[in-house]
Structure formats: C-alpha cells, structure tokens
Coordinates of C-alpha atoms in Angstrom, one line a residue:
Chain A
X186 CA -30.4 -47.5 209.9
X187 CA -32.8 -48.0 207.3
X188 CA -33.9 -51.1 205.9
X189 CA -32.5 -52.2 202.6
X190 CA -35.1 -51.6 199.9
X191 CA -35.5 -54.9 197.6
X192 CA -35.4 -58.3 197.7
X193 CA -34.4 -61.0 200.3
X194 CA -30.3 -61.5 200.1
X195 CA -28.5 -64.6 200.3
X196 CA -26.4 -63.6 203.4
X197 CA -30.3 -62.8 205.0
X198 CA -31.9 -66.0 204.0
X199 CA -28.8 -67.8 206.0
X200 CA -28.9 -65.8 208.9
X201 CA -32.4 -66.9 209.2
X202 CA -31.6 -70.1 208.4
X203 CA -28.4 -70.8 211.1
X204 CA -30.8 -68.6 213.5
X205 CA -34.1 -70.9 213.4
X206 CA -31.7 -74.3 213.4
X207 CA -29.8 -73.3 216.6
X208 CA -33.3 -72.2 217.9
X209 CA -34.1 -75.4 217.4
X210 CA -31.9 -77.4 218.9
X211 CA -31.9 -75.0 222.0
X212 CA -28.4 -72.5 221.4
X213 CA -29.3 -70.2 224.0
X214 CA -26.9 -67.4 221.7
X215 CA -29.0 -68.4 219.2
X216 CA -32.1 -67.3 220.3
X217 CA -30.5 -64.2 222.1
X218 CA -29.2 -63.3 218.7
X219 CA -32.7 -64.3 216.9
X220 CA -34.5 -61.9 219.7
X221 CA -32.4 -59.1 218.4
X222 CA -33.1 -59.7 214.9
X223 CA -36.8 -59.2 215.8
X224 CA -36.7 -56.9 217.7
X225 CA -34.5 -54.4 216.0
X226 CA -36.5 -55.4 212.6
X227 CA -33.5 -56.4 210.5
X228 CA -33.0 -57.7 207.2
X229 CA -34.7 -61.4 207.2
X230 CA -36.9 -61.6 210.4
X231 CA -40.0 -62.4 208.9
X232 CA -38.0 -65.7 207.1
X233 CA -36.5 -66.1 211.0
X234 CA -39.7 -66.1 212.1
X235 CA -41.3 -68.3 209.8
X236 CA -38.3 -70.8 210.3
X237 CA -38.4 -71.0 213.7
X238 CA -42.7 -71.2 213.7
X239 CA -42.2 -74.0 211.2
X240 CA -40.9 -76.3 214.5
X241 CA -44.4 -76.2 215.9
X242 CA -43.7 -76.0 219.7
X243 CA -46.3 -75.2 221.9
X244 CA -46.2 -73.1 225.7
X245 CA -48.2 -71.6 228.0
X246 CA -47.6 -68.2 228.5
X247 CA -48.4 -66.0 231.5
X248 CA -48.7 -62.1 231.7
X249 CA -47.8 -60.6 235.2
X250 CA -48.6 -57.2 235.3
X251 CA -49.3 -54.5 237.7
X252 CA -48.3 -51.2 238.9
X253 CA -44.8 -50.2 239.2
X254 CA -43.3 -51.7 242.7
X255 CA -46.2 -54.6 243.5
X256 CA -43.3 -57.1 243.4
X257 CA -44.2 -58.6 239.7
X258 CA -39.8 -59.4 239.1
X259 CA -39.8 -61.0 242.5
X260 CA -43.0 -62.3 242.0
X261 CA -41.6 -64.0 238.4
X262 CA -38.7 -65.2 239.7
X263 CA -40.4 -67.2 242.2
X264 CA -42.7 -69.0 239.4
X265 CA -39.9 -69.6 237.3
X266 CA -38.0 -71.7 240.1
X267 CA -41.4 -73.7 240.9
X268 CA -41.8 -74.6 237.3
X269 CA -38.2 -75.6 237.2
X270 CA -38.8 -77.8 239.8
X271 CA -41.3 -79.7 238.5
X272 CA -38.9 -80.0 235.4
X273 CA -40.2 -77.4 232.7
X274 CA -38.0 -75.0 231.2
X275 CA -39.2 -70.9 231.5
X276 CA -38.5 -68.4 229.0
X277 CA -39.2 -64.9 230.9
X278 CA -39.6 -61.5 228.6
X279 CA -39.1 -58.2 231.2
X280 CA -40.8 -55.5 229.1
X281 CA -40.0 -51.6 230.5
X282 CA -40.7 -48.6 229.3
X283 CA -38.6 -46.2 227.0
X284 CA -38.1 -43.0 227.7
X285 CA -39.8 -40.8 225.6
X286 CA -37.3 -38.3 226.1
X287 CA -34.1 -39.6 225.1
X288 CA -34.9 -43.3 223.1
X289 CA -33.2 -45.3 226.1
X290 CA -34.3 -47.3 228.7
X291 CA -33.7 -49.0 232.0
X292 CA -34.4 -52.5 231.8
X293 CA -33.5 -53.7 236.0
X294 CA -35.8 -56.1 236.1
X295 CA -32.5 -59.1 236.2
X296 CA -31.6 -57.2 239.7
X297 CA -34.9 -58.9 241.6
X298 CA -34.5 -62.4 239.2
X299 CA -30.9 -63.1 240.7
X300 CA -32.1 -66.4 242.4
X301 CA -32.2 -67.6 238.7
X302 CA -28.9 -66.4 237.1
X303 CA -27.0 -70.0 236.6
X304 CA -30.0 -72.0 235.8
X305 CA -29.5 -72.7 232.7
X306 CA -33.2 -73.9 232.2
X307 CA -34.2 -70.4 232.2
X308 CA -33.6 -67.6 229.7
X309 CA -34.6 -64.3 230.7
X310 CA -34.5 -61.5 228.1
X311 CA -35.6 -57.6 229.1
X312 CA -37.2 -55.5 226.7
X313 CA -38.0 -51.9 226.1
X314 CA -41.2 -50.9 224.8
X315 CA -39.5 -48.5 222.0
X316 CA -42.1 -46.9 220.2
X317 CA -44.7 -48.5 220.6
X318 CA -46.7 -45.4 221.9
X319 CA -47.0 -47.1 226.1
X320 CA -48.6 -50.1 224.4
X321 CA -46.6 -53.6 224.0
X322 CA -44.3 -53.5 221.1
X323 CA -45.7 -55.6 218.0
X324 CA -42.2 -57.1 218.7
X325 CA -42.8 -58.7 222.1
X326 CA -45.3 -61.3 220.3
X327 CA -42.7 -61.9 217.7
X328 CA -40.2 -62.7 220.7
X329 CA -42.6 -65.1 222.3
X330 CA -43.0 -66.9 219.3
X331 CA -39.3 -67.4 219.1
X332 CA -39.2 -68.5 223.0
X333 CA -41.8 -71.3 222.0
X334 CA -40.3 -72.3 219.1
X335 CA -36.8 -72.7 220.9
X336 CA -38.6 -75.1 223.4
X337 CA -39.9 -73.4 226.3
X338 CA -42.9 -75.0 227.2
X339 CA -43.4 -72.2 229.9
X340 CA -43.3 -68.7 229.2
X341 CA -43.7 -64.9 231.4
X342 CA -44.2 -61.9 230.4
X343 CA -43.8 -59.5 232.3
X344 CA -44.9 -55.8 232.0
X345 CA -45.5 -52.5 234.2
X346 CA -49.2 -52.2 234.2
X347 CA -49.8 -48.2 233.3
X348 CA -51.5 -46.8 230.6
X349 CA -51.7 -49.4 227.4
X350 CA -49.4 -52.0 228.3
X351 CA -52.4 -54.2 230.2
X352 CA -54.4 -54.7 227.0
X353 CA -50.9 -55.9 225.2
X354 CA -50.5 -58.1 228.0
X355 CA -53.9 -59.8 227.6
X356 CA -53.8 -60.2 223.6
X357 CA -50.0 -61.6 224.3
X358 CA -51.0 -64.0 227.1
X359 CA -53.2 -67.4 227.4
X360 CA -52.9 -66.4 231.3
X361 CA -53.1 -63.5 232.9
X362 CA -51.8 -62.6 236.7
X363 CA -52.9 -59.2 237.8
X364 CA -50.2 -58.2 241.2
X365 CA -51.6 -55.6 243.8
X366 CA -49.9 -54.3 246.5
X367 CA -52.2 -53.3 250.1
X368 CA -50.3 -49.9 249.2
X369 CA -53.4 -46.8 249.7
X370 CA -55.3 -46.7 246.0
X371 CA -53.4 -49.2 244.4
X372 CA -56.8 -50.9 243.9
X373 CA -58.4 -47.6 242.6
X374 CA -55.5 -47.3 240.4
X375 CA -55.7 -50.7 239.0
X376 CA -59.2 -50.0 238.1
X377 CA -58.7 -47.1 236.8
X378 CA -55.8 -48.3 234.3
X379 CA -57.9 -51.4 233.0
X380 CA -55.9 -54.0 234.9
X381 CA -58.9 -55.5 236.5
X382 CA -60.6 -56.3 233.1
X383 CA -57.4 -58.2 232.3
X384 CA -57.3 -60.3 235.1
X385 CA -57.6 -63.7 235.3
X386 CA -56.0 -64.3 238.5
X387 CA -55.5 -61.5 240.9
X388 CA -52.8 -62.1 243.8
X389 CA -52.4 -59.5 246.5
X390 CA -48.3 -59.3 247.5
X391 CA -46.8 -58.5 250.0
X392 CA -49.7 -59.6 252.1
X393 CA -48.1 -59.7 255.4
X394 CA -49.1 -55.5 255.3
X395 CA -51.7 -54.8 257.6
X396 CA -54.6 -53.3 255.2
X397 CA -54.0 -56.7 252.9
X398 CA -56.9 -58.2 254.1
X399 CA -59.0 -55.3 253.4
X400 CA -57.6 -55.4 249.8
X401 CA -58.5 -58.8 249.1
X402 CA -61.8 -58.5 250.6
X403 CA -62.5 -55.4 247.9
X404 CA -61.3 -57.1 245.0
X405 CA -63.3 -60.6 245.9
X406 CA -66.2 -58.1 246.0
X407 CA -65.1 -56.6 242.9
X408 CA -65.1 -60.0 241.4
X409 CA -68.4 -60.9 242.7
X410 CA -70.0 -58.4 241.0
X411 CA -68.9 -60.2 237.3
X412 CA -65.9 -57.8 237.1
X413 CA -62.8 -59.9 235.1
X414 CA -61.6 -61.0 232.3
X415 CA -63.3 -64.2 232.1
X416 CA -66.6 -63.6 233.4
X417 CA -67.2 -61.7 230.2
X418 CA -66.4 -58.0 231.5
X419 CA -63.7 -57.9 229.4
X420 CA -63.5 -53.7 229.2
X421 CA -61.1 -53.7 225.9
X422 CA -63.4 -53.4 222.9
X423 CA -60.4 -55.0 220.8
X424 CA -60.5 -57.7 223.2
X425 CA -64.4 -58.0 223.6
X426 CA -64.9 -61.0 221.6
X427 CA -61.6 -63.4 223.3
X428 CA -63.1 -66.3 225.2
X429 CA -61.9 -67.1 228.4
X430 CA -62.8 -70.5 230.4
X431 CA -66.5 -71.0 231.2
X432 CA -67.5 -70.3 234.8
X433 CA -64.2 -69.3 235.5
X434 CA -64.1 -66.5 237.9
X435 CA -60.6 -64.7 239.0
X436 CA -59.5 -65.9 242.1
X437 CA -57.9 -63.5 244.3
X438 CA -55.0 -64.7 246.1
X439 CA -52.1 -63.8 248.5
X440 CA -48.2 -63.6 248.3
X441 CA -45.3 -62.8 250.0
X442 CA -42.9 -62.9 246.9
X443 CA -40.0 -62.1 248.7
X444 CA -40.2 -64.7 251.6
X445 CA -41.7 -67.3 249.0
X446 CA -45.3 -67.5 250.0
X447 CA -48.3 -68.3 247.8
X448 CA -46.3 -68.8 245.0
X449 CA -47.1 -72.6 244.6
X450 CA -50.9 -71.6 244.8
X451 CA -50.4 -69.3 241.9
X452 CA -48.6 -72.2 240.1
X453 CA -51.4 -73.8 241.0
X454 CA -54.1 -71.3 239.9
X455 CA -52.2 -70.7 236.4
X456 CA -52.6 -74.9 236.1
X457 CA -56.2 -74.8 236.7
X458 CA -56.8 -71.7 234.6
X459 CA -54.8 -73.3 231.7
X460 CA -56.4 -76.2 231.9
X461 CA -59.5 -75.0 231.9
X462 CA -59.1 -73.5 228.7
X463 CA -58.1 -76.3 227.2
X464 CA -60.7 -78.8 228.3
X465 CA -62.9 -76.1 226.9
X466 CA -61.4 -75.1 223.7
X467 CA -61.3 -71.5 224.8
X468 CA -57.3 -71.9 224.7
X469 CA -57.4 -72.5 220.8
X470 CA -60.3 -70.0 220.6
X471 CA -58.1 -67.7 221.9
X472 CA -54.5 -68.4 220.2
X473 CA -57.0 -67.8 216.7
X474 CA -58.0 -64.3 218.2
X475 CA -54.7 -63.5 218.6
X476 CA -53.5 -64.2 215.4
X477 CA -56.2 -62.4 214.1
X478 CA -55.1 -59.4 216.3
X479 CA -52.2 -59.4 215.1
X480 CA -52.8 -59.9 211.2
X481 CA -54.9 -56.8 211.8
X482 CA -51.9 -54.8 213.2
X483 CA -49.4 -55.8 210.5
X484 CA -52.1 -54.8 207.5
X485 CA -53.0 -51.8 209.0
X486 CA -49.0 -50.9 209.3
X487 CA -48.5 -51.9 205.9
X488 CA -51.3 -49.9 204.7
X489 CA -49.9 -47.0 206.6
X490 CA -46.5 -47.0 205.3
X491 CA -47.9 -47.4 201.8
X492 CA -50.0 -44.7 201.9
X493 CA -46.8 -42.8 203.1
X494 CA -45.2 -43.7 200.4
X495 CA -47.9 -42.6 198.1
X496 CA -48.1 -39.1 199.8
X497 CA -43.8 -38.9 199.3
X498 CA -44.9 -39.4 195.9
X499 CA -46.8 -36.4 195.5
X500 CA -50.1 -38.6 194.9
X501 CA -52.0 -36.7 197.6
X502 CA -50.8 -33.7 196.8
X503 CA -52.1 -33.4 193.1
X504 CA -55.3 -35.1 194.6
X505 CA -56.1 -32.6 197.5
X506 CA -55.5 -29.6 194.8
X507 CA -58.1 -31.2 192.8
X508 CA -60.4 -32.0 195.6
X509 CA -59.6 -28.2 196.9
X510 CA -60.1 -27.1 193.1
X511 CA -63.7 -28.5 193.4
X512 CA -62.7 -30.7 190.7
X513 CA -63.1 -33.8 192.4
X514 CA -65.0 -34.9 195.4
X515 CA -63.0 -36.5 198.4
X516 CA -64.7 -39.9 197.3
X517 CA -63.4 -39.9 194.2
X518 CA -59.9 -39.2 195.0
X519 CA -59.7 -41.9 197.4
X520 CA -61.5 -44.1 195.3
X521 CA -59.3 -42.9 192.6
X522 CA -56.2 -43.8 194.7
X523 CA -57.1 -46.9 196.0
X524 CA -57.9 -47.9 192.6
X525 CA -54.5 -47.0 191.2
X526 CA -52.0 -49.7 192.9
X527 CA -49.7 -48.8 195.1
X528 CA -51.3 -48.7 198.3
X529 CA -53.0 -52.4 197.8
X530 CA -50.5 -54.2 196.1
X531 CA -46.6 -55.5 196.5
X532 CA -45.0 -57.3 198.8
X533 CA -44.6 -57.5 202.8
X534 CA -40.5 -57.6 203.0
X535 CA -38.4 -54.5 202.8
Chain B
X997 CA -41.6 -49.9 204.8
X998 CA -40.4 -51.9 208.0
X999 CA -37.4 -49.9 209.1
X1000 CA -34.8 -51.3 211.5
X1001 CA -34.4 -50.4 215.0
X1002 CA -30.8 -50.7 215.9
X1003 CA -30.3 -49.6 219.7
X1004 CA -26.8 -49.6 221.3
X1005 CA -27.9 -52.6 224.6
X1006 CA -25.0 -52.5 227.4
X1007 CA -25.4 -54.4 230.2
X1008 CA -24.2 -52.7 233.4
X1009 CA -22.8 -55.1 236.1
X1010 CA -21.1 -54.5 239.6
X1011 CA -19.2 -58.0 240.2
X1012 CA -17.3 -58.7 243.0
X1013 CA -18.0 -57.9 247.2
X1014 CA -17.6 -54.4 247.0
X1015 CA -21.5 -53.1 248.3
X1016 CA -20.9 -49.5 246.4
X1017 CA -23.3 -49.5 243.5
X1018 CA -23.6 -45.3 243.5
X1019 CA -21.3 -45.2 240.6
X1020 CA -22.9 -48.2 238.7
X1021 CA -26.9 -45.6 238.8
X1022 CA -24.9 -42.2 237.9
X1023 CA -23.5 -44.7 234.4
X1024 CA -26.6 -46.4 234.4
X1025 CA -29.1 -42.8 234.3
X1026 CA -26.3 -41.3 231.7
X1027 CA -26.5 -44.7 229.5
X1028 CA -30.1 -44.3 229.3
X1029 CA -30.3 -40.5 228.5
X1030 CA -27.5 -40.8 225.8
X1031 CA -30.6 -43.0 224.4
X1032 CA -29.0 -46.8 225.1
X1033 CA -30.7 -49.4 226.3
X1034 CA -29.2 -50.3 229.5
X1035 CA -29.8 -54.0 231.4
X1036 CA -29.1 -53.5 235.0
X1037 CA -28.3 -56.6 237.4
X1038 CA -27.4 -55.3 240.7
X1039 CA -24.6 -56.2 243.2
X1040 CA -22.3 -59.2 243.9
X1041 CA -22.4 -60.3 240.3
X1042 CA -20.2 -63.6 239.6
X1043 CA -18.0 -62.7 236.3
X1044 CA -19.8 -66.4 235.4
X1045 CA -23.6 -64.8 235.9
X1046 CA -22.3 -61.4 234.4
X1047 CA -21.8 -63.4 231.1
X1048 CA -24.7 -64.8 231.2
X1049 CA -26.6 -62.5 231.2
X1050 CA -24.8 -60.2 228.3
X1051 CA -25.6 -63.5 226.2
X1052 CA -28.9 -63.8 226.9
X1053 CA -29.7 -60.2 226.4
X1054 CA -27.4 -60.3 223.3
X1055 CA -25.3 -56.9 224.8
X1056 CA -23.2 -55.1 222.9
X1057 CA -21.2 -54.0 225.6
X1058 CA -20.5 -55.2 228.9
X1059 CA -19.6 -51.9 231.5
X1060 CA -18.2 -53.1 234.9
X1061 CA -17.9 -51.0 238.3
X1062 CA -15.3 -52.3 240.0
X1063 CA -14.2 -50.4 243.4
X1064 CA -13.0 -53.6 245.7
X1065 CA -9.0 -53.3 243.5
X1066 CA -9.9 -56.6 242.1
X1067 CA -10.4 -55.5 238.8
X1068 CA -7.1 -57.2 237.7
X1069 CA -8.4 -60.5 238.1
X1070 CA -12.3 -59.8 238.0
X1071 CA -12.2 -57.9 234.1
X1072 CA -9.6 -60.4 232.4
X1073 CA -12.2 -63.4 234.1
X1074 CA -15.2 -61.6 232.4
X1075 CA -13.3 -61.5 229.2
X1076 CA -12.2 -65.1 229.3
X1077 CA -15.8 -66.8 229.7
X1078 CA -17.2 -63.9 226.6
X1079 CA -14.8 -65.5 225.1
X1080 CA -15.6 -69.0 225.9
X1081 CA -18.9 -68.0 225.0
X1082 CA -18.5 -67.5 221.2
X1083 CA -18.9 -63.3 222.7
X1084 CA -15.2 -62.5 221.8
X1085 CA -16.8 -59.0 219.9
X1086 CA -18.4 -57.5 222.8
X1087 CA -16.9 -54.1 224.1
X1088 CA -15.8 -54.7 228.1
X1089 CA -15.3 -51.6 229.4
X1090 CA -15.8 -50.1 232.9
X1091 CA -14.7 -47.9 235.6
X1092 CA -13.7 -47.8 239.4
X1093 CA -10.4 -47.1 241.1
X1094 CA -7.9 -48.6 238.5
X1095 CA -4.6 -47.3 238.1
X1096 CA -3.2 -46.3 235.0
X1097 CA -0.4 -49.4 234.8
X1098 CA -3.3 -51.8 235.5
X1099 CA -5.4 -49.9 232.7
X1100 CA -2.3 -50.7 230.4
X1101 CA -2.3 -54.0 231.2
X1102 CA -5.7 -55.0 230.8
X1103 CA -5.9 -53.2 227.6
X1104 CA -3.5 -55.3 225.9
X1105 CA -5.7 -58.4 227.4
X1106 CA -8.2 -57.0 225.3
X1107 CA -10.4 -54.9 227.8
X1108 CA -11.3 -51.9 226.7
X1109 CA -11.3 -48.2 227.8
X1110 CA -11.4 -47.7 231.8
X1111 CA -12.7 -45.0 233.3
X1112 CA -11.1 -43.5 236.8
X1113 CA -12.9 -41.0 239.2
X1114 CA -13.3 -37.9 238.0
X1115 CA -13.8 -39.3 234.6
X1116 CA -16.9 -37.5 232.8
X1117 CA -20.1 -39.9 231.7
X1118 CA -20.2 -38.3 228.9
X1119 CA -17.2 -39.5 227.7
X1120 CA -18.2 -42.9 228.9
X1121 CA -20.8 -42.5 226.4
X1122 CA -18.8 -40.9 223.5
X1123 CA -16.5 -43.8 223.7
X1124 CA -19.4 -46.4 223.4
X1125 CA -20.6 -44.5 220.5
X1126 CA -17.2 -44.5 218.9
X1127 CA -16.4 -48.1 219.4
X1128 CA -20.6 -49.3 217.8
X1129 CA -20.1 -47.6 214.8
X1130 CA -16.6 -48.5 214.2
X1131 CA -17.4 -51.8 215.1
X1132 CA -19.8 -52.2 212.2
X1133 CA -22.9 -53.1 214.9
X1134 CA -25.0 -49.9 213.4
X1135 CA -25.3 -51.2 210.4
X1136 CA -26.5 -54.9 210.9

C-alpha cells in the first residue's frame, strides 16, 4: 500500500516513459493505464505527468454539474455525439461519490452514456471522489491533464453537484454547465449548494415538465440581478479573483436530454462562451489561476505531511513540553522548528 | 509523503437479452460495501462494448450476470476480445444459472470462478479479494 520511500527507480522512470509515448500517439490502454497511475498515486506519476504535459496539447473542458437525477450523464452523452459530429474527439471523466462508510463506490454513470459505447472517438473514464472530503479529488485535474495530452481537444467533467464538488468543478473547468431539473426546490437547492455562483450556462432539462417555464423564468431573474459566475458574483472566496468573459451573462437554456433537444444550443452556448474567453484573454487568465490553485494545494499537502513527519519524530513533543514548561513561548518553538529543516526542505517524490 | 491509493475497480456488466438485472444491483451494492469501486453499465451489453469499457476504466475484473443460458458462448466471447485487447490478466468472473459442467468447461477456457443461485456475495467478494492479491495488483 504505501509508497516506496526513496528515489525514482528504473522500472518507474519507464513506466512513465512507455505510459506518456502511447499517450501520445493516442493507445487508448495507455491512457486507461496512465489514469490509474494518477489516480491511485503510484510510484512515477509525477514523471507521467510531466511526460505526457511535455506534448503541449490544448482542450476545452466543460463541467456539468447539478443535483443528483437532473439528467447531467444523459445530458453528456448527448454533447459528446454533437462534438463528434462536427469531427472532435471527447474525453468524458464521470466523478461519483465514495462512500464514506465502506471506501467503495458506485460509478453508473456508463448506464445513461450507452449511445456512445463503440465510438471509438470517445473515452469515458468514471471516477470516485475517494478521500477527498466531498470536494473534487486533487486527482481529477491530474486526469484531465492526461486526457489533453492524449489528444482530446474536447473534454467533460462531470460531477454530482452537492456539498464541495461545485467549487472543484469551476477551478477544473474553462466552462461551466449548471443542469436543473423543474423538480419542487431544485432551484432553492441549487442556490443553496453554491451551484449558481458556478454557472456559466444554466440549462433547465427535462423541460417538457409543466412548472419548466416557471423555473427558467426564476433563474433568468436570478441572473438579472448579477447572480453568476461571470458577472463577477462569483460566491467562492478561492475562486474570487478567476476572470470570466466580459459582459458575459449566463444564459439560461432548455433541454430534453433524453429526446435530444437543446443540446445543439448548448453546443452552441459552450462555443460562444469559449470563445469569448479567448478573444478576451480571460481563458489564459484563467488556466494561470488554476495552476496557481493547484500549486497552492500540493504545497500546502506537502507541508502537511512534513509536519507529520516531524510530529512522528517526536519534534513537537519535546517542543510542546517546553512551551507547556514555560520555557519557551509558542513563537519560538515554531520559529524554532521552521528554522530547523525538515519541514521546508527535500524533495516532492516519495 | 504521497501514499498510493490502490482500489480493487470491477466493472459489472449484464450482456446478452436477458432484461433481469436484479442480481447484477444485489453484486453491484455488495461490491461497493466490501469497499470496491464498482463501474456499472446497465443491460444488453455487447461482449464487444463490455470490453471496452473494462479498458477504458482500466478494471481489474470483469463480473458478468448471465441468466438468458448463453453464458457458454457470451463469457468465452468476453474473454477472447480481453484478450485481443492486450487485457489477458483481467479476472472474468460472474454468476447466473450456469451448471456445474459448463462452469468446468469455461474454467479451463480461462474464466474464472462462477457463481450459481444461492451462492453468498460475500464469497463473491472473498474470491475477488483472493485472486487481487495473489495476482500481484495490490502491490503496483
């Protein structure tokens, strides 16, 4: 189980190596095997991942989220096959939680995406959210990376949009597609978990249900009043300072996913949206907050381990007596700790 | 300080006409609460699309319900294309209404353990468990 302590082995920096190169050249095992590697944190994925980042692809990559049951599989599935028809290969990640009871998870999302099992343009790989505390695993950014580098120009990620999961899916994505259902308090629920902030496009499905109307007509309100993501109500605080397009307002759609409908005007919603932020820079503006995001995480993991490590060691042990002893201030100890190696120093791989 | 995450992934797969997919969720819940990560894909499941998706999801096991009595040509067919597909070390395994000559048969074409009704999950899960770490999967 645990990592090997030490440095990088032959046998890892080949794996890697055979990994990234069938990546390249599009192995479909390849990248299955790669997503593992990454996701399961073993020996050598930070070399896969540099590797395969070293090929410098590029894709636009769309969160769907929403609450459990609006349709977002369906909903996927149908955006995929548009996409494919206009030629572009899509690279979908199904993200579902994991049981906090027993480690497992039940990743159905392939059951709705069946329309799409023999294309061989798509690759759809589910993930569970393992312990990422109902956030998005660190991982699932790690797997997108290894989707673009493979050479999928298009990209979905899909997640269930309760508790955390929504601000993962807005650091993750370029664009974001908020699903509602007419469904009593879905609306009320959305607000409440965040999702609207998120939004950059809001689409309404299964909008052959009576009270559908009524639910667009709230959220257009909603929007009105300078709620979304890209008319600077961004509610995250980690997410305050991400651009999104200028004068771009959510627009609220409809869908029947299930019978096909509205899905080319989401295509075409996610087309204007992206290019948008390109034309304005925001795209590039925000790939840098991102990364940023995500340097932040991994340091702040490190750090956390290390100072693990240090308390194994006994070093906060002998400190807090001292501190307790009135011997030493709490200052001093950290200072004195900080100061000492350890904790600041050596190297990222296990 | 990174540690590795090894989780046992089986992709669960009804192939065949047969619209009875009851058995496939009892598996399915018992998979998950032994602590696997389990990919479900639903009903009707070409053997072709079944291996598909167990390489795309990089599974270490493949578990098929089969309850239509055409596991004898459905399960070799699955094993054939894994095999085509560079997947010859995945675990096929499954369970339905398969009788004990059958099982024989299919275990010497390389299929593994069946399970019959009345068969316990947890054994489905033991043997799973059994076959990863003998297998040598825990520890990459």
């Amino acid at each position: 189980m645990a990592a090997v302590a030490g440095r990088k082995t032959a046998p890892e920096r080949e794996m890697a190596r055979a990994l990234a190169e069938g990546c390249g050249a599009g192995e479909r095992a390849a990248l299955a095997r790669a997503i593992s590697v990454v996701e399961d944190r073993r020996p050598g994925f930070r070399e896969l991942l540099r590797q395969v980042a070293a090929h410098g692809r590029r894709a636009h990559r769309t969160g769907i989220t929403g609450p459990p049951g609006a349709g977002k599989s369906t909903l996927a599935a149908a955006l995929a096959r548009v996409w494919r028809g206009a030629g572009e290969e899509v690279a979908i990640v199904a993200v579902d939680p994991t049981s906090p009871y027993s480690g497992g998870a039940l990743l159905g999302d392939r059951v709705r995406m069946a329309p799409l099992r023999l294309d061989r343009g798509v690759f759809i790989r589910s993930m569970a959210t393992r312990g990422a505390g109902g956030g998005l695993a660190e991982a699932v950014h790690d797997v997108i990376d290894l989707m673009e580098g493979s050479g999928f120009g298009r990209i979905l990620l899909e997640t269930v949009g309760v508790g955390q999961t929504e601000l993962g899916v807005a650091e993750a994505a370029d664009t974001v597609v908020v699903v509602l259902t007419p469904e009593s308090g879905d609306e009320v629920q959305a607000m409440k978990a965040g999702l609207a902030e998120v939004a950059d496009i809001f689409v309404v499905n299964k909008a052959d249900r009576q009270e559908a109307r009524a639910l667009v007509r709230r959220l257009r309100d909603a929007v009105g009043l300078g709620r979304g993501r890209s008319a600077g109500g961004r509610g995250a605080d980690a997410l305050a300072e991400e651009p999104g397009a200028p004068g771009w307002t959510p627009p609220v759609l409809t869908a029947v996913a299930t019978a096909g409908e509205g899905i080319i005007a989401l295509a075409d919603a996610i087309e204007d949206h992206r290019r948008g932020l390109a034309e304005s820079g925001a795209l590039e503006a925000r790939r840098i907050a991102r990364a940023e995001a995500r340097i932040r995480a991994e340091v702040r993991a490190a750090l956390e381990a290390r100072l693990g490590r240090v308390a194994g060691d006994g070093g906060f042990g002998e400190a807090a007596r001292m501190v307790a002893g009135g011997r030493e201030t709490v200052y001093e100890a950290a200072q004195r700790l900080l100061a000492g190696g350890g904790i600041l120093s050596g190297d990222l791989e296990p | 300080m990174t540690t590795t995450h090894r989780r046992i992934r089986v992709l669960v797969a009804k192939p065949g006409l047969d619209g009875h997919d009851r058995g496939a969720r009892v598996i399915v819940s018992a998979f998950r609460d032994a602590g696997f990560e389990v990919i479900y894909t639903g009903l009707h499941q070409t053997p072709e699309a079944i291996v598909e998706a167990a390489l795309q999801e990089d599974a270490d096991v493949v578990a098929l319900s089969i309850l239509s009595g055409a596991h004898m040509t459905l399960l070799p067919r699955v094993k054939a294309l894994l095999d085509k597909a560079g997947l010859a070390d995945v675990l096929v395994t499954g369970g339905g209404i398969i009788p004990d000559e059958d099982a024989e048969a299919l275990h010497a074409a390389g299929i593994g353990r069946l399970f019959g009704p009345g068969a316990r999950t947890g054994d489905a899960v033991a043997y799973i468990r059994t076959w990863f770490t003998s297998s040598g999967r825990a520890e990459t």
